């Protein structure tokens, strides 16, 4: 037993499952052992195992990031801590469902392929961030110019992208006459199953038409709506874990107490009954995905940019600003909620109030700067789609254009201040700011990036005018004034 292993076993947890781990095998291979997966799917799976005849194990794969996370997980024999906190109550649990782990930059990609080709693997799940799918964020189609995809098309047996890895594993399963697995995306993308399927199929088609056909007829790609706020860990948050359990777990996460998971019930090789732990299985996830992506994530992006411009480091601080809180509620109810499908049978007033309460939880230290990352991958589904839907329905909007305007000010400031920009389009932003010199010209050029906004800047004068007015208002009056006027309406 290593020191780490003994520490995690001896830590003082409020809750733990008790099923026998000795029978665990890697029924699920998960790509993207990030903070979110640890606080969400892993918890659902652990709780479900406790009440199932046959527990499902998970093999964790990281293709990117530092090796120490997976090394630490391995030292802890797959155990890690999840601290769940509301504004009044904090509970710690140890998650026991992980039985194997691979860091491909260290172990080599073949180790991941071999694992995914093992016969017991029934599900490959993903939390690889929006950019991990290597698609054009606007059209959702595979970006063949993406460096990882270009590499994988040239060397398909040594993939570097998740899409290339899944395709190679499926190709070997087909060749070995093994049953297929289901591919389940758990990223914040509308119809994430459809998007993943399209990316894998278009990649496979370029490799081998027969493989593409086999995947199309045999593999399922269930869509999911996932929800739980799990911020990136900081020293302060590791302190929280240590003070709660007596053990400073390097693989631990601190998350809110709320969690939700809506899953399309479409698995070709079986699945755990995650409904035991509160997941919901449905035929059509899209209405739930759009509700969550627009009302929660859209508001998050609004606060990420405009809250940041107003000087707030954390989401809970934004909620302590009465005007910003009122504007966020207005964005949710007067705009995002009115863009949603009529089929959704959810009380959206109640949903919005719950979101405001969740955002206000000061035990959750969610940085506006973290949510601001990868804006190019998030804006289409969080702001552009709902805005265009409101236009179609002839509903007025003011907060959505202000979200885009906030993003523009935030992005221009990052370029001008020479800050590192975490976004696949960072170079495009830099060249926009170099080619254009006035704030208005830069804003126009940002709005003309077709990977984010398609051709809206050229074809939709109402949209362009609303965004540019919001941009000018922030430029000339400041964000506090703009938020104040939005809150008053
Ligand atoms: P994280 O930064 O902790 O982990 C990101 C993971 O993605 C890492 O395992 C990394 O290796 C992997 N990754 C990054 N780029 C990749 C690529 N090109 N190909 C393959 N793998 C790649 O982030 P976190 O918090 O785990 O979030 C990940 C995603 O989960 C989000 O982008 C979002 O779609 C979804 N999500 C996150 C929530 C949260 O509150 N953190 C809540 C709901 C969904
Ligand atoms: C956030 C989400 O980082 C972001 O873009 O909006 O990760 C958000 O915390 C989750 O979707 C909540 O479920």
GROMACS .gro file of N, CA and C in nm, residues 18-27 49 54-57 77 79 96-99:
model
   63
   18UNK      N    1  -2.052   0.067  -0.052
   18UNK     CA    2  -1.989  -0.048   0.014
   18UNK      C    3  -1.981  -0.171  -0.077
   19UNK      N    4  -2.013  -0.156  -0.207
   19UNK     CA    5  -2.011  -0.273  -0.295
   19UNK      C    6  -1.868  -0.327  -0.309
   20UNK      N    7  -1.861  -0.453  -0.353
   20UNK     CA    8  -1.733  -0.522  -0.364
   20UNK      C    9  -1.659  -0.472  -0.490
   21UNK      N   10  -1.545  -0.409  -0.471
   21UNK     CA   11  -1.470  -0.355  -0.585
   21UNK      C   12  -1.386  -0.462  -0.655
   22UNK      N   13  -1.370  -0.576  -0.592
   22UNK     CA   14  -1.277  -0.675  -0.649
   22UNK      C   15  -1.329  -0.731  -0.781
   23UNK      N   16  -1.460  -0.719  -0.806
   23UNK     CA   17  -1.514  -0.774  -0.932
   23UNK      C   18  -1.520  -0.669  -1.043
   24UNK      N   19  -1.476  -0.547  -1.013
   24UNK     CA   20  -1.489  -0.441  -1.115
   24UNK      C   21  -1.403  -0.470  -1.238
   25UNK      N   22  -1.463  -0.451  -1.358
   25UNK     CA   23  -1.382  -0.453  -1.480
   25UNK      C   24  -1.421  -0.327  -1.559
   26UNK      N   25  -1.341  -0.295  -1.661
   26UNK     CA   26  -1.366  -0.169  -1.733
   26UNK      C   27  -1.479  -0.186  -1.834
   27UNK      N   28  -1.602  -0.181  -1.786
   27UNK     CA   29  -1.720  -0.188  -1.874
   27UNK      C   30  -1.736  -0.055  -1.947
   49UNK      N   31  -2.389   0.149  -0.862
   49UNK     CA   32  -2.323   0.021  -0.832
   49UNK      C   33  -2.366  -0.034  -0.698
   54UNK      N   34  -2.452  -0.632  -1.053
   54UNK     CA   35  -2.316  -0.632  -1.111
   54UNK      C   36  -2.267  -0.488  -1.122
   55UNK      N   37  -2.168  -0.448  -1.040
   55UNK     CA   38  -2.118  -0.311  -1.049
   55UNK      C   39  -2.039  -0.289  -1.179
   56UNK      N   40  -2.053  -0.169  -1.237
   56UNK     CA   41  -1.979  -0.134  -1.360
   56UNK      C   42  -1.855  -0.055  -1.322
   57UNK      N   43  -1.741  -0.099  -1.376
   57UNK     CA   44  -1.617  -0.026  -1.352
   57UNK      C   45  -1.588   0.072  -1.464
   77UNK      N   46  -0.538   0.380  -0.620
   77UNK     CA   47  -0.615   0.264  -0.669
   77UNK      C   48  -0.752   0.305  -0.720
   79UNK      N   49  -0.944   0.547  -0.624
   79UNK     CA   50  -1.035   0.614  -0.528
   79UNK      C   51  -1.011   0.765  -0.532
   96UNK      N   52  -1.578   0.510  -0.572
   96UNK     CA   53  -1.504   0.382  -0.574
   96UNK      C   54  -1.519   0.305  -0.705
   97UNK      N   55  -1.565   0.370  -0.809
   97UNK     CA   56  -1.601   0.297  -0.931
   97UNK      C   57  -1.489   0.285  -1.036
   98UNK      N   58  -1.380   0.360  -1.014
   98UNK     CA   59  -1.273   0.357  -1.115
   98UNK      C   60  -1.180   0.240  -1.088
   99UNK      N   61  -1.153   0.159  -1.193
   99UNK     CA   62  -1.067   0.042  -1.171
   99UNK      C   63  -0.939   0.046  -1.254
   0.00000   0.00000   0.00000
